[in-house]
Tab-separated table of C-alpha atoms in Angstrom:
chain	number	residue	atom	x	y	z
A	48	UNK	CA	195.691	173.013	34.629
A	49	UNK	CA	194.417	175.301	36.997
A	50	UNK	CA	194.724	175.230	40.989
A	51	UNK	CA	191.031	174.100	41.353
A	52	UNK	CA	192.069	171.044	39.121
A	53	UNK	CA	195.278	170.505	40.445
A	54	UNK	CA	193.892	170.345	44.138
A	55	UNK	CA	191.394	167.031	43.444
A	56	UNK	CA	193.894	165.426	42.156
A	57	UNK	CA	194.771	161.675	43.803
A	58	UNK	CA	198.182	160.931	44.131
A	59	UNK	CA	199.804	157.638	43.923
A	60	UNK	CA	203.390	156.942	44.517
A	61	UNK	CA	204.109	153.324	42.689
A	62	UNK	CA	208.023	152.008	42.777
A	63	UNK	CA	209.550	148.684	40.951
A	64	UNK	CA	210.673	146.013	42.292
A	65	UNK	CA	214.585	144.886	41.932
A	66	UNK	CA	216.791	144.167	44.930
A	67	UNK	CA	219.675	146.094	45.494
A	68	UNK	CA	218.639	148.356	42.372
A	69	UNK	CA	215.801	149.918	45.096
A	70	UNK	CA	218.843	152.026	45.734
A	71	UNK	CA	218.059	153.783	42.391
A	72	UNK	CA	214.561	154.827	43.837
A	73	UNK	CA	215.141	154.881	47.374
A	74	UNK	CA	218.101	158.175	46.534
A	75	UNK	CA	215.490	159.670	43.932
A	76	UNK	CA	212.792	160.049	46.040
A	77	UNK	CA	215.388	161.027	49.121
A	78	UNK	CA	215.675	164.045	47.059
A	79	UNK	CA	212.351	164.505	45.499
A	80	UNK	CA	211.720	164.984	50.059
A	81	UNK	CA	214.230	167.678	50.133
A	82	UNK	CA	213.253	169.814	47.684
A	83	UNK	CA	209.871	169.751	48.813
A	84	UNK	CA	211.103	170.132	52.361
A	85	UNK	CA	212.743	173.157	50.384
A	86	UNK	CA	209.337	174.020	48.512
A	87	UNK	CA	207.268	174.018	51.772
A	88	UNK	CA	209.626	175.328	53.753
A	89	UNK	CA	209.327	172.513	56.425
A	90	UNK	CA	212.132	170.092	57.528
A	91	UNK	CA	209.679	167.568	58.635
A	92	UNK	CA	207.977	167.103	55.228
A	93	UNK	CA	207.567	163.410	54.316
A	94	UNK	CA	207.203	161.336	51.341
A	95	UNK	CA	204.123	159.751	52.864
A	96	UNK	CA	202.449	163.354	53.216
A	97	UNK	CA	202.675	163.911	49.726
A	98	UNK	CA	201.057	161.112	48.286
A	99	UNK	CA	197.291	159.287	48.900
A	100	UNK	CA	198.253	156.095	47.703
A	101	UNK	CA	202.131	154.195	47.993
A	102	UNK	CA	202.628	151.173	46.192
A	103	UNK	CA	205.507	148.763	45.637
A	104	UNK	CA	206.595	145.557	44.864
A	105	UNK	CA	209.679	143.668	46.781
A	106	UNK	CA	212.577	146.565	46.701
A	107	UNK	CA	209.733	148.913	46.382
A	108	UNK	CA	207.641	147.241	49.113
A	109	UNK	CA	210.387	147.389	51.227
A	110	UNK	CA	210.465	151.304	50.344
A	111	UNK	CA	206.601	151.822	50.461
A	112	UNK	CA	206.461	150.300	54.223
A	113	UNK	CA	209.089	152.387	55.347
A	114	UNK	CA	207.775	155.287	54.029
A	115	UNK	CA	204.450	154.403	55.499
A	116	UNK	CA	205.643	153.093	58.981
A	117	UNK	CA	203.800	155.117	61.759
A	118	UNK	CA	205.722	156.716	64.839
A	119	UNK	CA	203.420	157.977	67.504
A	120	UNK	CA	203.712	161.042	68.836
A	121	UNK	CA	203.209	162.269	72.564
A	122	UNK	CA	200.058	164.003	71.630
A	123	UNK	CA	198.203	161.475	70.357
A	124	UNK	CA	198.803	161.329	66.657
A	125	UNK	CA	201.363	159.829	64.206
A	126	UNK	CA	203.860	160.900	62.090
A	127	UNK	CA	206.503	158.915	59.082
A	128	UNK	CA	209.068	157.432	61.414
A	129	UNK	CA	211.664	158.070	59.047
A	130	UNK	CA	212.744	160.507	56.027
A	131	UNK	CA	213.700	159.475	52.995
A	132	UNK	CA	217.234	160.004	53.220
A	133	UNK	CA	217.522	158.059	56.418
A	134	UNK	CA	215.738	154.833	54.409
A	135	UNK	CA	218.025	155.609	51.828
A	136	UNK	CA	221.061	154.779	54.381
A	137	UNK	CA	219.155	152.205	55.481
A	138	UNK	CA	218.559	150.004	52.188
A	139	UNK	CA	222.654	150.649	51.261
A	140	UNK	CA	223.294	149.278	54.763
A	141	UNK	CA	220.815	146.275	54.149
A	142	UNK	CA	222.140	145.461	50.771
A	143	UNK	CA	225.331	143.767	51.905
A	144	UNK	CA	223.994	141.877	54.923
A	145	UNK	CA	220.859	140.691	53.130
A	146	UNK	CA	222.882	139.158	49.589
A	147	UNK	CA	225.576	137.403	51.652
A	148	UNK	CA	226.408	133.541	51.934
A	149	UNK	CA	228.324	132.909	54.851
A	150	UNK	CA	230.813	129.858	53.641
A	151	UNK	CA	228.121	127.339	56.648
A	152	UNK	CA	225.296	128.469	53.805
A	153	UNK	CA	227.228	128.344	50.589
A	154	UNK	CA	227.907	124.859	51.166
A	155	UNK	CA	224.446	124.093	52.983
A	156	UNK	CA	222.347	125.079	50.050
A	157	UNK	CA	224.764	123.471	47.311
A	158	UNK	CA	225.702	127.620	46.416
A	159	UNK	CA	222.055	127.762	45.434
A	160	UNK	CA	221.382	124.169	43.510
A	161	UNK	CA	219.856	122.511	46.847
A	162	UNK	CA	217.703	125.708	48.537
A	163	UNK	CA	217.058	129.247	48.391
A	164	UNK	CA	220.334	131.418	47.435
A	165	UNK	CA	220.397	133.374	50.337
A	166	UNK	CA	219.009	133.068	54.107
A	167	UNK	CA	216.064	134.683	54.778
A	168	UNK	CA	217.043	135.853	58.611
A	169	UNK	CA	218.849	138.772	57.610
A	170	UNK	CA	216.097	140.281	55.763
A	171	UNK	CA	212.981	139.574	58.633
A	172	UNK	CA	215.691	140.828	61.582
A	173	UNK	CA	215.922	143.731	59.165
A	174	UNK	CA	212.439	144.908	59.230
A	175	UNK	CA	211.324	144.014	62.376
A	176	UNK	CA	214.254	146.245	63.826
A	177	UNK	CA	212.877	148.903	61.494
A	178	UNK	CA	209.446	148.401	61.705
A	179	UNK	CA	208.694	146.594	64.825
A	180	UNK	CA	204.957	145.259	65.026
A	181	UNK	CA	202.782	147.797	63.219
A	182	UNK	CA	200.130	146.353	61.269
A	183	UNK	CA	199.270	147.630	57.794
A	184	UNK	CA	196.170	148.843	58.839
A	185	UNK	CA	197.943	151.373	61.110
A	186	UNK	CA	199.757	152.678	58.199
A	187	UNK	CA	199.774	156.180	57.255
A	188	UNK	CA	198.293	156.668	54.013
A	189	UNK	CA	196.706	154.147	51.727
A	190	UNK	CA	198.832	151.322	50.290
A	191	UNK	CA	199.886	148.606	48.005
A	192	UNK	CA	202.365	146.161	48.078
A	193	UNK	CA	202.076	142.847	45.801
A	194	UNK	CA	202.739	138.980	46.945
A	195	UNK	CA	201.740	135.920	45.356
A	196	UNK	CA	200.053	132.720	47.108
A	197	UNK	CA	201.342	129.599	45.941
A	198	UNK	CA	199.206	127.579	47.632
A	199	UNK	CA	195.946	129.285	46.418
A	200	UNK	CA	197.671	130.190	42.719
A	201	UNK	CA	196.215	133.641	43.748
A	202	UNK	CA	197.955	137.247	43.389
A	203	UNK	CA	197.968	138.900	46.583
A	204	UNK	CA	197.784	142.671	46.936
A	205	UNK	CA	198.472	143.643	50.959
A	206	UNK	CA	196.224	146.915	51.277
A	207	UNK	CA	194.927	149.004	54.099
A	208	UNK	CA	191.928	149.631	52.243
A	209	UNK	CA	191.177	145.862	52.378
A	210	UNK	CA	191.374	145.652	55.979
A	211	UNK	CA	188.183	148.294	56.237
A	212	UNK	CA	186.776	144.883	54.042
A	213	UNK	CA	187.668	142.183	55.757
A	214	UNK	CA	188.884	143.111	59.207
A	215	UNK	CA	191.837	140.771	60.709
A	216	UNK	CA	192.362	138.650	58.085
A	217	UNK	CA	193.196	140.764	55.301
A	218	UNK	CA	195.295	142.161	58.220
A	219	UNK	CA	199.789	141.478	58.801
A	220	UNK	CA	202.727	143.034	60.146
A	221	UNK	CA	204.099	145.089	57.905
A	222	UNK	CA	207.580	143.243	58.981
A	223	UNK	CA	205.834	140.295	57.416
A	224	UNK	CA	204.318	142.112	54.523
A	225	UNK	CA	208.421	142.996	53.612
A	226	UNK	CA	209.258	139.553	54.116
A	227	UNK	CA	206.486	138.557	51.525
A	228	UNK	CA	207.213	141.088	49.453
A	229	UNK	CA	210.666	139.919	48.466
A	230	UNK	CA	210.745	136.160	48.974
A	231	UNK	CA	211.756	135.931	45.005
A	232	UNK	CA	212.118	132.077	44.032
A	233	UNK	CA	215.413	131.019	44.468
A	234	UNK	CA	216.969	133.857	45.926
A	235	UNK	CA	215.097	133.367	49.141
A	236	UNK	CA	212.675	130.883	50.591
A	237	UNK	CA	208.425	131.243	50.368
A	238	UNK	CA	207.196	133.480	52.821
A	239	UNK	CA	204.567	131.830	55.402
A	240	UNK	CA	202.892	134.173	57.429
A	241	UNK	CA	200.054	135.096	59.504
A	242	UNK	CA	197.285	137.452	59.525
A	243	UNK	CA	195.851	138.769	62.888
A	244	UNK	CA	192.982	136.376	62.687
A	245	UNK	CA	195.710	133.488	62.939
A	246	UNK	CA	195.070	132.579	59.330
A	247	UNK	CA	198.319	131.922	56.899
A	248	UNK	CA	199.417	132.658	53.312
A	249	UNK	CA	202.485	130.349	51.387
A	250	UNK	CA	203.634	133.860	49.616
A	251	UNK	CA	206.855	134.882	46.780
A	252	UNK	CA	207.285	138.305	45.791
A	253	UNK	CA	205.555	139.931	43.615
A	254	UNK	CA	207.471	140.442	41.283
A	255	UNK	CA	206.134	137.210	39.671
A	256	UNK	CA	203.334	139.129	38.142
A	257	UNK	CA	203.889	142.907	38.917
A	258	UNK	CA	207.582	143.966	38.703
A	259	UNK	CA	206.281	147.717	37.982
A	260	UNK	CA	203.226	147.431	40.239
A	261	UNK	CA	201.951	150.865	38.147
A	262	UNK	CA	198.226	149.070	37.025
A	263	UNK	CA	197.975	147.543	40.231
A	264	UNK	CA	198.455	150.802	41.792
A	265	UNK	CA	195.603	152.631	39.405
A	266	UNK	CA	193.202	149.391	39.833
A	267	UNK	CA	193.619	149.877	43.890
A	268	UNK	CA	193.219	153.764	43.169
A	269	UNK	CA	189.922	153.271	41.848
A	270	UNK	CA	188.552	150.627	44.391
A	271	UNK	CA	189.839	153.244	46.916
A	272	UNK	CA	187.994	156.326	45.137
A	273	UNK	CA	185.346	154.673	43.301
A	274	UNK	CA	183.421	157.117	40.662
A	275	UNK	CA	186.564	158.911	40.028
A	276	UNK	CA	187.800	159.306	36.703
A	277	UNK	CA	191.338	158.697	35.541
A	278	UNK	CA	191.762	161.791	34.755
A	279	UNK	CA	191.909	162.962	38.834
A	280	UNK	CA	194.357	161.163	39.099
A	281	UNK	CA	198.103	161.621	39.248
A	282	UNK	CA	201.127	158.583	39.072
A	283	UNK	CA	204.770	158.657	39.501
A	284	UNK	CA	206.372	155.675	38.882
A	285	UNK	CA	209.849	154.214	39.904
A	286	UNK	CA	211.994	151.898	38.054
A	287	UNK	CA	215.023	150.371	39.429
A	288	UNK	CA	217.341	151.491	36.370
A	289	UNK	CA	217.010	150.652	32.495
A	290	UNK	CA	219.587	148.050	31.857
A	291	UNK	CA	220.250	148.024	28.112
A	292	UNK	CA	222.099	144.956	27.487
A	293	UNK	CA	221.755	143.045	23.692
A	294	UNK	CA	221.340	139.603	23.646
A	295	UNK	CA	222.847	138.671	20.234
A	296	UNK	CA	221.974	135.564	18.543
A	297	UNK	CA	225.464	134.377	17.891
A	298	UNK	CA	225.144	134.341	22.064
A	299	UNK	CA	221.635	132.817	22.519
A	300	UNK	CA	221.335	130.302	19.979
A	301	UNK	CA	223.735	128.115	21.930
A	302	UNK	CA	222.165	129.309	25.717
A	303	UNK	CA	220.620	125.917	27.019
A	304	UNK	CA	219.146	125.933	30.519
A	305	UNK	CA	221.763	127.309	32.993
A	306	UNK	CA	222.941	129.973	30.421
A	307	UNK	CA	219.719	131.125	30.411
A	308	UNK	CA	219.401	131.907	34.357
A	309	UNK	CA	220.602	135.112	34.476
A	310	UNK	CA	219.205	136.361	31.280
A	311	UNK	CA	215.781	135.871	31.196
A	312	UNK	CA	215.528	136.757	34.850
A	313	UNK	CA	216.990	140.527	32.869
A	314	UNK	CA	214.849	140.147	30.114
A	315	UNK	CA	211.016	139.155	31.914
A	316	UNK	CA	211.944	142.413	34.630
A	317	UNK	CA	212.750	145.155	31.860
A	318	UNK	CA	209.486	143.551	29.131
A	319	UNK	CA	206.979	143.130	31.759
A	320	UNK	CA	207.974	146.898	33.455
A	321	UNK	CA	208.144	148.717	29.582
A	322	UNK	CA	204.717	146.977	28.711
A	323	UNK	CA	202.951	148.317	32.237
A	324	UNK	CA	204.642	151.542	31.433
A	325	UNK	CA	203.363	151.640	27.735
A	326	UNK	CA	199.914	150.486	29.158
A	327	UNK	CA	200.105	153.566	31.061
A	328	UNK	CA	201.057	156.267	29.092
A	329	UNK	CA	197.915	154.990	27.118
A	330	UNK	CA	195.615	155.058	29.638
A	331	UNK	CA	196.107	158.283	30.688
A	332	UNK	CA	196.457	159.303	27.468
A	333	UNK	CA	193.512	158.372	26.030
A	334	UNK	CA	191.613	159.969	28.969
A	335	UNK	CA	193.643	163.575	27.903
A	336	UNK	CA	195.414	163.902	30.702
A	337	UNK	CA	199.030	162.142	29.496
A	338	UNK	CA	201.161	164.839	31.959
A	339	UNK	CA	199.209	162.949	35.013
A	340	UNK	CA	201.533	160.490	34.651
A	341	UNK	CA	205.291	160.206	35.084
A	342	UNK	CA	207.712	157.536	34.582
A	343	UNK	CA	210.979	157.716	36.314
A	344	UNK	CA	213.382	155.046	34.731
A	345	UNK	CA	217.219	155.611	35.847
A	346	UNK	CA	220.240	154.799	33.289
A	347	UNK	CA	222.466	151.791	35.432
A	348	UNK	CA	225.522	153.523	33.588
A	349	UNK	CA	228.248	151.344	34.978
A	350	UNK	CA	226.410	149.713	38.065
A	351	UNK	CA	225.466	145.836	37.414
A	352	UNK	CA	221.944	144.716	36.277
A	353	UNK	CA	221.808	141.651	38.487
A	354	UNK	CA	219.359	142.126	41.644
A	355	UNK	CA	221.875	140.283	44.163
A	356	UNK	CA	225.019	142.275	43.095
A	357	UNK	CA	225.197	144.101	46.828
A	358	UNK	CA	228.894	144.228	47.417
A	359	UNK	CA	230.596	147.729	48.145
A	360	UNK	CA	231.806	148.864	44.634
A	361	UNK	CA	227.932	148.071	43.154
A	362	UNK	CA	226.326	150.171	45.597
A	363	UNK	CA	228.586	153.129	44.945
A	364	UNK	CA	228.006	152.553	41.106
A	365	UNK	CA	224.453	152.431	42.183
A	366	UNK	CA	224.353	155.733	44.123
A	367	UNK	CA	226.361	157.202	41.301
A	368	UNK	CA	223.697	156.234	38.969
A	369	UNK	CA	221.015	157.587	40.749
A	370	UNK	CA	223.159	161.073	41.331
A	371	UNK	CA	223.835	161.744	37.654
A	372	UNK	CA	219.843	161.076	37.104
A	373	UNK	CA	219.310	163.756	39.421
A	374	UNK	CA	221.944	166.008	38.764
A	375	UNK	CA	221.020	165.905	35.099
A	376	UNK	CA	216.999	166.311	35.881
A	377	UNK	CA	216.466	169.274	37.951
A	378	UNK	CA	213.613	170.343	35.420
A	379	UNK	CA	211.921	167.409	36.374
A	380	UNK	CA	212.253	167.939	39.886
A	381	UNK	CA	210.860	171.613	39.233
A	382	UNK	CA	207.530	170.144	37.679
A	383	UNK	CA	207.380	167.752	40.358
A	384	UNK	CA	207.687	169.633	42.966
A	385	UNK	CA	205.019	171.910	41.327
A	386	UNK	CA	202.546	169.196	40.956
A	387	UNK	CA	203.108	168.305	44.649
A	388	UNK	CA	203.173	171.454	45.807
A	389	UNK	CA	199.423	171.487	46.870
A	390	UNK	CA	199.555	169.328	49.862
């Protein structure tokens, strides 16, 4: 591919879903910023200046809005308020205060039986800290980031793009948008929240439909950009770690209802994420440009497949995950950096 090619490419940034696993992508993409920092020779190189299009579902909604959160500057314009290694501190911090059940709650919500697993405070205090009141149409590139209506049976896909459609109410807080984002049934209460226009939405995460939000990302790419071909443009995708755990039928045979929790929660997030990803490769594929796509799926090693698993030693199994990826990877980094070398 020549530069000429390699300049008209659109680039789309799309990361999974998965709770406290976002640490996986959040410390990947932390260094993916350095190097280019490195690359480009400029400290104050962001994620969200590398990339037209960020996309994410609950973890990697949380991610995309931080990446995309605007700081203005005294001149006039805006700038990324954060770097990706500082959002990188920032989701290990959240992890523990956002999975905790304070003995009041435990016993409140029947240790998950009666109501939602966790309290939802945490997380909204979180990212309006973080965020503040930006809307998503002051965000700084184009984005994505998947919700589902359960009043309206409807997916939901927050968007910049569809606030140049339908003006205030296609338009929320991004604090809001992260509270959507990751209301997952049973670990934390529906969302309700309000556009500027006043109007509400009855929202869960995303997840429910779009763990790896990957074809939602290419759909929005080409709403975005329309008459361009798949071949300009150019995905990397995030997973939250490949959990390889058998299920053997000696086990499962006797699983009734409450064995089944845990498992099938495992077992819909890694199917539905490989399928999107195989749907992928084929797309671009078929359109004969297969290196335009990348798919970035971490080995868990040690760390703990479940989503809610935020205590001390899990994070540090998570961050040592995510170090041996990149410490074993630097090849990959090299043809990354290369293909986002032309901003």
């Amino acid at each position: 591919m020549n530069l000429l090619e390699l300049n008209i490419l659109k680039k789309i940034l799309s990361i999974d879903g998965g709770g406290i696993r976002g640490i996986l992508p959040a410390a990947i993409l932390a260094h993916l910023e350095k190097r280019l920092q490195i690359e480009k020779g400029d400290e104050q190189l962001r994620i969200a200046d590398c990339f037209d299009l960020l996309s994410g579902t609950s973890a990697g909604g949380i991610l995309t809005c931080l990446y995309l959160v605007p700081q203005p500057k005294g001149d006039g314009t805006t700038r990324p308020k954060y770097s990706a290694t500082q959002i990188f501190d920032l989701y290990c911090e959240l992890g523990p205060v956002l999975f905790r059940r304070p003995l009041s709650y435990f016993i409140r919500s029947g240790a998950g039986l009666l109501r939602s697993r966790y309290s939802e405070d945490a997380l909204y205090a979180f990212a309006k800290k973080l965020i503040g009141d930006s809307y998503i149409s002051e965000v700084m590139k184009d984005c994505l980031i998947t919700a589902y209506d359960l009043s309206s049976r409807k997916a939901v896909l927050f968007s910049r793009y569809a606030t140049t459609k339908y003006g205030d109410m296609a338009n929320y807080k991004l604090c809001d948008v992260v509270r959507a984002t990751t209301a997952a049934p049973s670990y934390f209460i529906p969302a309700r929240i309000f556009a500027k226009d006043n109007s509400s939405r009855h929202l869960v995460d995303g997840g429910v439909y779009a763990g790896n939000p990957a074809m939602c990302s290419l759909v929005e790419a080409i709403k975005i950009w329309p008459g361009e071909p798949v071949s300009n443009f150019w995905m990397l995708s995030v997973g939250t770690g490949k959990a390889i755990r058998p299920y053997h039928f000696k086990n499962t045979k006797n699983f009734g209802y409450i064995h089944w929790l845990h498992p099938i929660l495992d077992i819909l997030m890694s199917s539905v994420s490989e399928t999107v990803d195989y749907q992928m490769q084929q797309i671009f594929s078929i359109s004969g440009v297969p290196q335009n796509y990348i798919r970035i799926e971490p080995p868990m090693l040690t760390a703990d497949i479940r989503i809610d698993n935020a205590s001390i030693k899990n994070i540090h199994k998570l961050e040592s995950a995510a170090q041996n990826f990149i410490d074993h990877n630097s090849p990959l980094y090299d043809s990354l950096c290369k293909s986002l070398s032309d901003i």
